[in-house]
PDB file of C-alpha atoms in Angstrom:
ATOM      1  CA  MET A  84      19.306   3.648  16.656  1.00 83.00           C
ATOM      2  CA  VAL A  85      21.225   1.081  14.565  1.00 85.00           C
ATOM      3  CA  ALA A  86      21.941  -1.077  17.581  1.00 90.00           C
ATOM      4  CA  ALA A  87      18.322  -1.057  18.550  1.00 93.00           C
ATOM      5  CA  TRP A  88      17.251  -1.849  15.053  1.00 88.00           C
ATOM      6  CA  TYR A  89      19.515  -4.949  14.964  1.00 90.00           C
ATOM      7  CA  GLY A  90      18.840  -5.866  18.672  1.00 93.00           C
ATOM      8  CA  HIS A  91      22.495  -5.488  19.579  1.00 92.00           C
ATOM      9  CA  ILE A  92      22.442  -5.081  23.400  1.00 95.00           C
ATOM     10  CA  GLU A  93      26.206  -4.733  23.805  1.00 95.00           C
ATOM     11  CA  MET A  94      26.256  -2.033  21.329  1.00 93.00           C
ATOM     12  CA  MET A  95      23.437  -0.264  22.918  1.00 95.00           C
ATOM     13  CA  ALA A  96      25.169  -0.538  26.337  1.00 95.00           C
ATOM     14  CA  LEU A  97      28.338   0.997  24.914  1.00 94.00           C
ATOM     15  CA  PHE A  98      26.420   4.041  23.320  1.00 93.00           C
ATOM     16  CA  VAL A  99      24.587   4.555  26.661  1.00 95.00           C
ATOM     17  CA  GLU A 100      27.793   4.504  28.672  1.00 94.00           C
ATOM     18  CA  ARG A 101      29.128   7.144  26.372  1.00 94.00           C
ATOM     19  CA  GLY A 102      26.026   9.458  26.686  1.00 94.00           C
ATOM     20  CA  ALA A 103      23.514   8.158  24.162  1.00 93.00           C
ATOM     21  CA  ASP A 104      19.973   9.031  24.962  1.00 95.00           C
ATOM     22  CA  VAL A 105      17.424   6.139  24.777  1.00 96.00           C
ATOM     23  CA  ARG A 106      14.603   8.709  24.565  1.00 95.00           C
ATOM     24  CA  ARG A 107      16.063  10.361  21.580  1.00 94.00           C
ATOM     25  CA  SER A 108      13.965  10.320  18.343  1.00 92.00           C
ATOM     26  CA  ASN A 109      15.267  10.059  14.792  1.00 89.00           C
ATOM     27  CA  ARG A 110      14.052  12.206  11.864  1.00 84.00           C
ATOM     28  CA  ASN A 111      11.088   9.856  11.385  1.00 86.00           C
ATOM     29  CA  GLY A 112      10.036  10.447  15.116  1.00 89.00           C
ATOM     30  CA  GLU A 113      11.063   6.811  15.976  1.00 92.00           C
ATOM     31  CA  GLN A 114      12.853   6.072  19.308  1.00 95.00           C
ATOM     32  CA  PRO A 115      15.055   3.021  19.866  1.00 96.00           C
ATOM     33  CA  LEU A 116      12.230   1.081  21.567  1.00 97.00           C
ATOM     34  CA  GLN A 117      10.104   1.300  18.451  1.00 96.00           C
ATOM     35  CA  LEU A 118      13.055   0.061  16.227  1.00 95.00           C
ATOM     36  CA  ALA A 119      13.646  -2.911  18.513  1.00 96.00           C
ATOM     37  CA  ALA A 120       9.915  -3.788  18.499  1.00 97.00           C
ATOM     38  CA  TRP A 121       9.708  -3.500  14.831  1.00 94.00           C
ATOM     39  CA  GLY A 122      12.638  -6.150  14.455  1.00 93.00           C
ATOM     40  CA  GLY A 123      11.043  -8.503  17.000  1.00 96.00           C
ATOM     41  CA  HIS A 124      14.030  -8.132  19.364  1.00 96.00           C
ATOM     42  CA  LEU A 125      12.490  -9.045  22.636  1.00 97.00           C
ATOM     43  CA  GLU A 126      15.623  -8.931  24.801  1.00 98.00           C
ATOM     44  CA  ALA A 127      16.760  -5.661  23.304  1.00 97.00           C
ATOM     45  CA  MET A 128      13.317  -4.247  23.931  1.00 98.00           C
ATOM     46  CA  ARG A 129      13.442  -5.251  27.687  1.00 98.00           C
ATOM     47  CA  TRP A 130      16.926  -3.885  27.987  1.00 98.00           C
ATOM     48  CA  LEU A 131      15.818  -0.504  26.616  1.00 98.00           C
ATOM     49  CA  LEU A 132      12.750  -0.396  29.010  1.00 98.00           C
ATOM     50  CA  GLU A 133      14.984  -1.172  31.963  1.00 97.00           C
ATOM     51  CA  HIS A 134      17.356   1.664  30.996  1.00 97.00           C
ATOM     52  CA  GLY A 135      14.713   4.400  30.741  1.00 96.00           C
ATOM     53  CA  ALA A 136      13.085   4.053  27.384  1.00 97.00           C
ATOM     54  CA  PRO A 137       9.538   5.361  27.615  1.00 96.00           C
ATOM     55  CA  LEU A 138       6.723   2.615  27.221  1.00 97.00           C
ATOM     56  CA  GLU A 139       4.293   5.187  25.839  1.00 95.00           C
ATOM     57  CA  ARG A 140       4.775   8.063  23.475  1.00 93.00           C
ATOM     58  CA  GLU A 141       3.374  11.595  24.027  1.00 90.00           C
ATOM     59  CA  GLY A 142       0.612  12.533  21.907  1.00 91.00           C
ATOM     60  CA  ASN A 143      -0.458  10.711  18.786  1.00 93.00           C
ATOM     61  CA  ASN A 144       2.733   8.875  17.769  1.00 93.00           C
ATOM     62  CA  TRP A 145       3.595   5.416  16.578  1.00 94.00           C
ATOM     63  CA  GLY A 146       4.600   3.453  19.619  1.00 96.00           C
ATOM     64  CA  ALA A 147       6.371   0.096  20.391  1.00 98.00           C
ATOM     65  CA  LEU A 148       3.022  -1.787  20.575  1.00 98.00           C
ATOM     66  CA  HIS A 149       1.948  -0.462  17.106  1.00 97.00           C
ATOM     67  CA  TYR A 150       5.255  -1.670  15.583  1.00 97.00           C
ATOM     68  CA  ALA A 151       5.105  -5.034  17.310  1.00 98.00           C
ATOM     69  CA  VAL A 152       1.548  -5.626  16.267  1.00 97.00           C
ATOM     70  CA  PHE A 153       2.062  -4.608  12.582  1.00 96.00           C
ATOM     71  CA  ASN A 154       4.765  -7.187  12.220  1.00 95.00           C
ATOM     72  CA  GLY A 155       3.016  -9.804  14.180  1.00 96.00           C
ATOM     73  CA  HIS A 156       5.638 -10.151  16.997  1.00 97.00           C
ATOM     74  CA  GLN A 157       3.301 -11.971  19.508  1.00 97.00           C
ATOM     75  CA  GLN A 158       5.820 -12.239  22.352  1.00 98.00           C
ATOM     76  CA  LEU A 159       6.581  -8.590  22.146  1.00 98.00           C
ATOM     77  CA  VAL A 160       2.957  -7.750  22.204  1.00 98.00           C
ATOM     78  CA  GLU A 161       2.468  -9.891  25.294  1.00 98.00           C
ATOM     79  CA  GLU A 162       5.429  -8.190  27.033  1.00 98.00           C
ATOM     80  CA  LEU A 163       4.274  -4.744  26.212  1.00 98.00           C
ATOM     81  CA  ILE A 164       0.774  -5.434  27.421  1.00 98.00           C
ATOM     82  CA  ALA A 165       2.041  -7.009  30.621  1.00 98.00           C
ATOM     83  CA  ARG A 166       4.072  -3.790  31.246  1.00 98.00           C
ATOM     84  CA  GLY A 167       1.004  -1.653  30.803  1.00 98.00           C
ATOM     85  CA  ALA A 168       1.113  -0.439  27.259  1.00 98.00           C
ATOM     86  CA  ASN A 169      -2.014   1.276  26.171  1.00 98.00           C
ATOM     87  CA  VAL A 170      -3.822  -0.923  23.809  1.00 98.00           C
ATOM     88  CA  ASN A 171      -5.865   2.044  22.348  1.00 98.00           C
ATOM     89  CA  ALA A 172      -2.896   4.129  21.814  1.00 97.00           C
ATOM     90  CA  LEU A 173      -3.322   6.466  18.647  1.00 96.00           C
ATOM     91  CA  SER A 174      -0.818   6.805  15.872  1.00 94.00           C
ATOM     92  CA  PRO A 175      -0.488  10.109  13.909  1.00 94.00           C
ATOM     93  CA  ASN A 176      -3.332   8.920  11.645  1.00 93.00           C
ATOM     94  CA  LEU A 177      -5.386   7.840  14.668  1.00 95.00           C
ATOM     95  CA  SER A 178      -4.883   4.123  14.036  1.00 96.00           C
ATOM     96  CA  THR A 179      -4.997   1.965  17.018  1.00 98.00           C
ATOM     97  CA  PRO A 180      -2.938  -1.388  17.355  1.00 98.00           C
ATOM     98  CA  LEU A 181      -6.167  -3.311  16.700  1.00 98.00           C
ATOM     99  CA  ILE A 182      -6.697  -1.496  13.356  1.00 97.00           C
ATOM    100  CA  LEU A 183      -3.184  -2.519  12.389  1.00 97.00           C
ATOM    101  CA  ALA A 184      -3.843  -6.121  13.496  1.00 98.00           C
ATOM    102  CA  ALA A 185      -6.959  -6.181  11.366  1.00 97.00           C
ATOM    103  CA  ARG A 186      -5.118  -4.808   8.290  1.00 95.00           C
ATOM    104  CA  GLU A 187      -2.295  -7.249   8.480  1.00 95.00           C
ATOM    105  CA  GLY A 188      -4.496 -10.271   9.463  1.00 96.00           C
ATOM    106  CA  ARG A 189      -2.825 -10.956  12.844  1.00 97.00           C
ATOM    107  CA  ASP A 190      -5.607 -13.089  14.318  1.00 97.00           C
ATOM    108  CA  GLU A 191      -3.923 -14.001  17.695  1.00 97.00           C
ATOM    109  CA  VAL A 192      -2.562 -10.490  18.102  1.00 98.00           C
ATOM    110  CA  ALA A 193      -5.992  -9.083  17.693  1.00 98.00           C
ATOM    111  CA  ARG A 194      -7.469 -11.630  20.150  1.00 98.00           C
ATOM    112  CA  ARG A 195      -4.922 -10.616  22.811  1.00 98.00           C
ATOM    113  CA  LEU A 196      -5.709  -6.912  22.227  1.00 98.00           C
ATOM    114  CA  LEU A 197      -9.382  -7.581  22.547  1.00 98.00           C
ATOM    115  CA  GLU A 198      -8.886  -9.361  25.798  1.00 98.00           C
ATOM    116  CA  SER A 199      -6.922  -6.490  27.140  1.00 98.00           C
ATOM    117  CA  GLY A 200      -9.568  -4.038  26.346  1.00 98.00           C
ATOM    118  CA  ALA A 201      -8.967  -2.817  22.769  1.00 98.00           C
ATOM    119  CA  ASP A 202     -11.720  -0.752  21.299  1.00 98.00           C
ATOM    120  CA  ALA A 203     -12.966  -2.501  18.270  1.00 97.00           C
ATOM    121  CA  THR A 204     -15.173   0.615  17.302  1.00 96.00           C
ATOM    122  CA  ALA A 205     -12.281   3.086  17.126  1.00 97.00           C
ATOM    123  CA  ARG A 206     -11.806   4.728  13.630  1.00 96.00           C
ATOM    124  CA  ASN A 207      -8.654   6.291  12.132  1.00 94.00           C
ATOM    125  CA  ASP A 208      -8.678   9.747  10.394  1.00 93.00           C
ATOM    126  CA  TRP A 209      -9.858   7.990   7.143  1.00 90.00           C
ATOM    127  CA  GLY A 210     -12.893   6.638   9.102  1.00 92.00           C
ATOM    128  CA  ASP A 211     -11.624   3.134   8.872  1.00 94.00           C
ATOM    129  CA  SER A 212     -12.376   0.661  11.858  1.00 95.00           C
ATOM    130  CA  ALA A 213     -10.786  -2.561  12.509  1.00 97.00           C
ATOM    131  CA  LEU A 214     -13.749  -4.272  10.877  1.00 96.00           C
ATOM    132  CA  THR A 215     -13.455  -2.125   7.796  1.00 94.00           C
ATOM    133  CA  MET A 216      -9.720  -3.224   7.516  1.00 95.00           C
ATOM    134  CA  ALA A 217     -10.429  -6.803   8.095  1.00 95.00           C
ATOM    135  CA  MET A 218     -13.079  -6.873   5.346  1.00 94.00           C
ATOM    136  CA  ARG A 219     -10.994  -4.909   2.925  1.00 94.00           C
ATOM    137  CA  TYR A 220      -8.044  -7.270   3.124  1.00 92.00           C
ATOM    138  CA  ASP A 221     -10.289 -10.398   3.188  1.00 94.00           C
ATOM    139  CA  HIS A 222      -9.499 -11.435   6.850  1.00 96.00           C
ATOM    140  CA  LEU A 223     -12.959 -12.864   7.485  1.00 95.00           C
ATOM    141  CA  ARG A 224     -12.123 -14.951  10.484  1.00 96.00           C
ATOM    142  CA  LEU A 225     -10.589 -11.787  12.150  1.00 97.00           C
ATOM    143  CA  ALA A 226     -13.613  -9.671  11.032  1.00 97.00           C
ATOM    144  CA  LYS A 227     -15.957 -12.191  12.743  1.00 96.00           C
ATOM    145  CA  MET A 228     -13.903 -12.111  16.009  1.00 96.00           C
ATOM    146  CA  ILE A 229     -13.845  -8.335  16.275  1.00 96.00           C
ATOM    147  CA  SER A 230     -17.654  -7.740  15.496  1.00 95.00           C
ATOM    148  CA  SER A 231     -21.013  -8.702  16.702  1.00 95.00           C
ATOM    149  CA  PRO A 232     -22.947 -11.410  14.758  1.00 94.00           C
ATOM    150  CA  GLU A 233     -25.166  -8.712  13.342  1.00 94.00           C
ATOM    151  CA  GLU A 234     -22.359  -6.435  12.313  1.00 94.00           C
ATOM    152  CA  PHE A 235     -20.499  -9.437  10.560  1.00 95.00           C
ATOM    153  CA  GLU A 236     -23.713 -10.429   8.775  1.00 94.00           C
ATOM    154  CA  ILE A 237     -24.143  -6.892   7.403  1.00 93.00           C
ATOM    155  CA  ALA A 238     -20.374  -6.724   6.589  1.00 93.00           C
ATOM    156  CA  VAL A 239     -20.360 -10.001   4.518  1.00 91.00           C
ATOM    157  CA  LYS A 240     -23.379  -8.971   2.546  1.00 92.00           C
ATOM    158  CA  ALA A 241     -22.057  -5.456   1.700  1.00 90.00           C
ATOM    159  CA  PRO A 242     -20.371  -4.985  -1.765  1.00 86.00           C
ATOM    160  CA  LYS A 243     -16.699  -5.547  -1.609  1.00 78.00           C
ATOM    161  CA  GLU A 244     -15.822  -2.060  -2.918  1.00 77.00           C
ATOM    162  CA  SER A 245     -17.703  -0.524  -0.058  1.00 74.00           C
ATOM    163  CA  PHE A 246     -14.694  -1.211   2.241  1.00 81.00           C
ATOM    164  CA  GLY A 247     -12.258   0.473  -0.112  1.00 70.00           C
ATOM    165  CA  GLU A 248      -9.394  -0.878  -2.191  1.00 68.00           C
ATOM    166  CA  ALA A 249      -6.707  -3.066  -0.462  1.00 62.00           C
ATOM    167  CA  VAL A 250      -3.196  -1.686  -0.850  1.00 59.00           C
ATOM    168  CA  ARG A 251      -0.630  -4.276   0.238  1.00 53.00           C
ATOM    169  CA  SER A 252       2.516  -3.320   2.022  1.00 54.00           C
ATOM    170  CA  ALA A 253       5.583  -3.675  -0.266  1.00 54.00           C
ATOM    171  CA  ALA A 254       9.180  -4.319   0.461  1.00 58.00           C
ATOM    172  CA  VAL A 255      11.545  -1.292   0.534  1.00 66.00           C
ATOM    173  CA  PRO A 256      13.549  -1.159  -2.753  1.00 78.00           C
ATOM    174  CA  PRO A 257      17.241  -2.360  -2.018  1.00 83.00           C
ATOM    175  CA  GLU A 258      18.486   1.041  -3.217  1.00 84.00           C
ATOM    176  CA  ILE A 259      16.424   2.878  -0.669  1.00 80.00           C
ATOM    177  CA  ASP A 260      17.233   0.279   2.125  1.00 80.00           C
ATOM    178  CA  VAL A 261      20.943   0.853   1.768  1.00 85.00           C
ATOM    179  CA  ILE A 262      20.692   4.581   1.989  1.00 84.00           C
ATOM    180  CA  LEU A 263      18.327   4.307   5.014  1.00 80.00           C
ATOM    181  CA  LYS A 264      20.844   2.061   6.857  1.00 80.00           C
ATOM    182  CA  GLU A 265      23.672   4.527   6.120  1.00 84.00           C
ATOM    183  CA  ILE A 266      21.460   7.455   7.417  1.00 80.00           C
ATOM    184  CA  ARG A 267      20.729   5.504  10.646  1.00 74.00           C
ATOM    185  CA  ALA A 268      24.462   4.734  11.035  1.00 79.00           C
ATOM    186  CA  ALA A 269      25.455   8.247  10.500  1.00 78.00           C
ATOM    187  CA  GLU A 270      22.944   9.740  13.077  1.00 71.00           C
ATOM    188  CA  ALA A 271      23.847   7.041  15.594  1.00 67.00           C
ATOM    189  CA  GLU A 272      27.530   8.119  15.291  1.00 72.00           C
ATOM    190  CA  GLY A 273      26.712  11.883  15.362  1.00 72.00           C
ATOM    191  CA  ARG A 274      27.822  12.423  11.764  1.00 82.00           C
ATOM    192  CA  SER A 275      25.972  14.681   9.280  1.00 81.00           C
ATOM    193  CA  SER A 276      23.339  12.903   7.220  1.00 78.00           C
ATOM    194  CA  VAL A 277      22.450  15.889   5.038  1.00 78.00           C
ATOM    195  CA  ASP A 278      24.114  14.630   1.844  1.00 86.00           C
ATOM    196  CA  LEU A 279      22.520  11.101   2.452  1.00 83.00           C
ATOM    197  CA  HIS A 280      19.080  12.527   2.817  1.00 78.00           C
ATOM    198  CA  LYS A 281      19.620  14.401  -0.509  1.00 80.00           C
ATOM    199  CA  GLN A 282      20.812  11.035  -2.055  1.00 86.00           C
ATOM    200  CA  LEU A 283      17.623   9.378  -0.596  1.00 80.00           C
ATOM    201  CA  LEU A 284      15.405  12.045  -2.165  1.00 80.00           C
ATOM    202  CA  ALA A 285      17.042  11.782  -5.612  1.00 85.00           C
ATOM    203  CA  THR A 286      16.853   7.986  -5.557  1.00 85.00           C
ATOM    204  CA  THR A 287      13.223   8.002  -4.510  1.00 79.00           C
ATOM    205  CA  ARG A 288      12.342  10.431  -7.271  1.00 78.00           C
ATOM    206  CA  ALA A 289      14.307   8.272  -9.864  1.00 82.00           C
ATOM    207  CA  LEU A 290      12.439   5.156  -8.727  1.00 76.00           C
ATOM    208  CA  GLN A 291       9.065   6.891  -8.892  1.00 70.00           C
ATOM    209  CA  ALA A 292       9.832   8.232 -12.373  1.00 74.00           C
ATOM    210  CA  SER A 293      10.839   4.804 -13.666  1.00 72.00           C
ATOM    211  CA  SER A 294       7.804   3.149 -12.227  1.00 61.00           C
ATOM    212  CA  ALA A 295       5.539   5.737 -13.612  1.00 52.00           C
ATOM    213  CA  ARG A 296       6.402   5.274 -17.214  1.00 42.00           C
ATOM    214  CA  PRO A 297       3.235   4.343 -19.201  1.00 43.00           C
ATOM    215  CA  ALA A 298       3.270   0.985 -20.696  1.00 41.00           C
ATOM    216  CA  VAL A 299       3.347   0.762 -24.465  1.00 40.00           C
ATOM    217  CA  GLN A 300      -0.271   0.773 -25.723  1.00 39.00           C
ATOM    218  CA  LYS A 301      -1.002  -1.758 -28.587  1.00 38.00           C
ATOM    219  CA  ALA A 302      -3.702  -0.581 -31.087  1.00 40.00           C
ATOM    220  CA  MET A 303      -6.956  -2.098 -30.574  1.00 39.00           C
ATOM    221  CA  PRO A 304      -7.755  -4.632 -33.363  1.00 41.00           C
ATOM    222  CA  ARG A 305     -10.566  -3.621 -35.600  1.00 43.00           C
ATOM    223  CA  PRO A 306     -13.554  -5.951 -35.512  1.00 43.00           C
ATOM    224  CA  TYR A 307     -13.816  -8.215 -38.600  1.00 41.00           C
ATOM    225  CA  MET A 308     -16.060  -6.845 -41.355  1.00 47.00           C
ATOM    226  CA  PRO A 309     -17.271  -9.154 -44.192  1.00 50.00           C
ATOM    227  CA  PRO A 310     -16.625  -7.942 -47.823  1.00 56.00           C
ATOM    228  CA  SER A 311     -19.449  -5.837 -49.152  1.00 59.00           C
ATOM    229  CA  MET A 312     -20.439  -3.869 -52.169  1.00 57.00           C
ATOM    230  CA  VAL A 313     -21.304  -0.234 -51.653  1.00 60.00           C
ATOM    231  CA  ILE A 314     -23.262   1.455 -54.430  1.00 61.00           C
ATOM    232  CA  THR A 315     -23.723   5.166 -54.439  1.00 62.00           C
ATOM    233  CA  ALA A 316     -26.101   7.400 -56.496  1.00 60.00           C
ATOM    234  CA  ARG A 317     -27.254  11.108 -56.803  1.00 62.00           C
ATOM    235  CA  ARG A 318     -30.836  12.240 -56.991  1.00 66.00           C
ATOM    236  CA  GLY A 319     -31.650  13.613 -60.435  1.00 67.00           C
ATOM    237  CA  ARG A 320     -28.479  12.243 -62.058  1.00 68.00           C
ATOM    238  CA  PRO A 321     -29.248   8.927 -63.589  1.00 68.00           C
ATOM    239  CA  GLY A 322     -26.198   6.932 -64.889  1.00 66.00           C
ATOM    240  CA  ALA A 323     -23.957   8.467 -62.137  1.00 62.00           C
ATOM    241  CA  GLU A 324     -24.099   5.464 -59.950  1.00 64.00           C
ATOM    242  CA  ARG A 325     -20.778   4.091 -58.668  1.00 66.00           C
ATOM    243  CA  ALA A 326     -19.953   0.668 -57.060  1.00 65.00           C
ATOM    244  CA  GLN A 327     -17.192   0.156 -54.547  1.00 63.00           C
ATOM    245  CA  LEU A 328     -15.913  -3.084 -53.088  1.00 62.00           C
ATOM    246  CA  MET A 329     -15.090  -2.889 -49.431  1.00 63.00           C
ATOM    247  CA  VAL A 330     -12.877  -5.427 -47.629  1.00 56.00           C
ATOM    248  CA  ASP A 331     -12.527  -5.253 -43.914  1.00 52.00           C
ATOM    249  CA  GLY A 332     -13.946  -1.784 -43.872  1.00 53.00           C
ATOM    250  CA  GLN A 333     -11.435  -0.423 -46.472  1.00 60.00           C
ATOM    251  CA  ALA A 334     -11.874   0.328 -50.143  1.00 65.00           C
ATOM    252  CA  ALA A 335     -10.384  -2.618 -52.175  1.00 61.00           C
ATOM    253  CA  GLY A 336      -9.211  -0.562 -55.224  1.00 64.00           C
ATOM    254  CA  PRO A 337     -10.828   2.363 -57.089  1.00 63.00           C
ATOM    255  CA  GLY A 338     -14.551   2.365 -57.516  1.00 59.00           C
ATOM    256  CA  VAL A 339     -16.088   1.674 -60.925  1.00 56.00           C
ATOM    257  CA  ALA A 340     -19.117   3.305 -62.529  1.00 59.00           C
ATOM    258  CA  ALA A 341     -22.251   1.088 -62.457  1.00 52.00           C
ATOM    259  CA  THR A 342     -23.676  -0.264 -65.702  1.00 52.00           C
ATOM    260  CA  PRO A 343     -26.740   1.994 -66.570  1.00 49.00           C
ATOM    261  CA  ALA A 344     -29.866   0.017 -66.997  1.00 46.00           C
ATOM    262  CA  GLY A 345     -30.562  -1.199 -70.644  1.00 47.00           C
ATOM    263  CA  THR A 346     -27.171  -0.345 -72.094  1.00 46.00           C
ATOM    264  CA  GLY A 347     -25.003  -3.313 -71.094  1.00 45.00           C
ATOM    265  CA  GLU A 348     -21.903  -1.004 -71.059  1.00 43.00           C
ATOM    266  CA  ALA A 349     -20.050   0.425 -68.369  1.00 42.00           C
ATOM    267  CA  ALA A 350     -20.481   4.168 -67.865  1.00 40.00           C
ATOM    268  CA  SER A 351     -17.315   6.228 -68.062  1.00 40.00           C
TER     269      SER A 351
END
């Protein structure tokens, strides 16, 4: 697995000579061919195919074409299609290679898939089509390519939010990447990776916890309120009136009794 990930043909040959199976899957369900395709290693991918690696996966699985399309490896896409790869292969979530090309904005890859018979109307288990993905991620040129003029006109007039929220792919945190490489190395060498998987889980949870901490909320500023005089009185109690100066909505000192009419003195 590690050799395929790095495209190291000599190392793959050594492992195969010692009994390694090019059809074996790792814990993520990936086979060496998918890892070579992900990394864009054309010669390594050819070597694996020539040494028994299956071009297609059984059932709904991520295949080499999915991986090559997602990362935009045009040469690998051409090679896989030329060898007969199914351009409408379904992933575990029913995504086709064209849906992935639309999501990532791979115009030329999408064009090649369409020329090879890719179904532009296919939808994944979320109901998203290639057109949905292209519009969601603002790949308008690609959207126009994969739709009819009528469909495209309707799409560009539709509210942006009707296509769902765009969630961009993010790089794997370096802490996770190091552990993943150690896991692949351990599995390739036949060593136990149980402790490494526990470490991976703990690290993932720690990163999730740190990123989920709420930001410090600043108090909302009060709107400005001009100074004012508030005078209160009670029915049937003449002379009980009180005056209170208010500044910015707050009482500015104690209130005072209002001067009763006709006395000229402050009431106590």
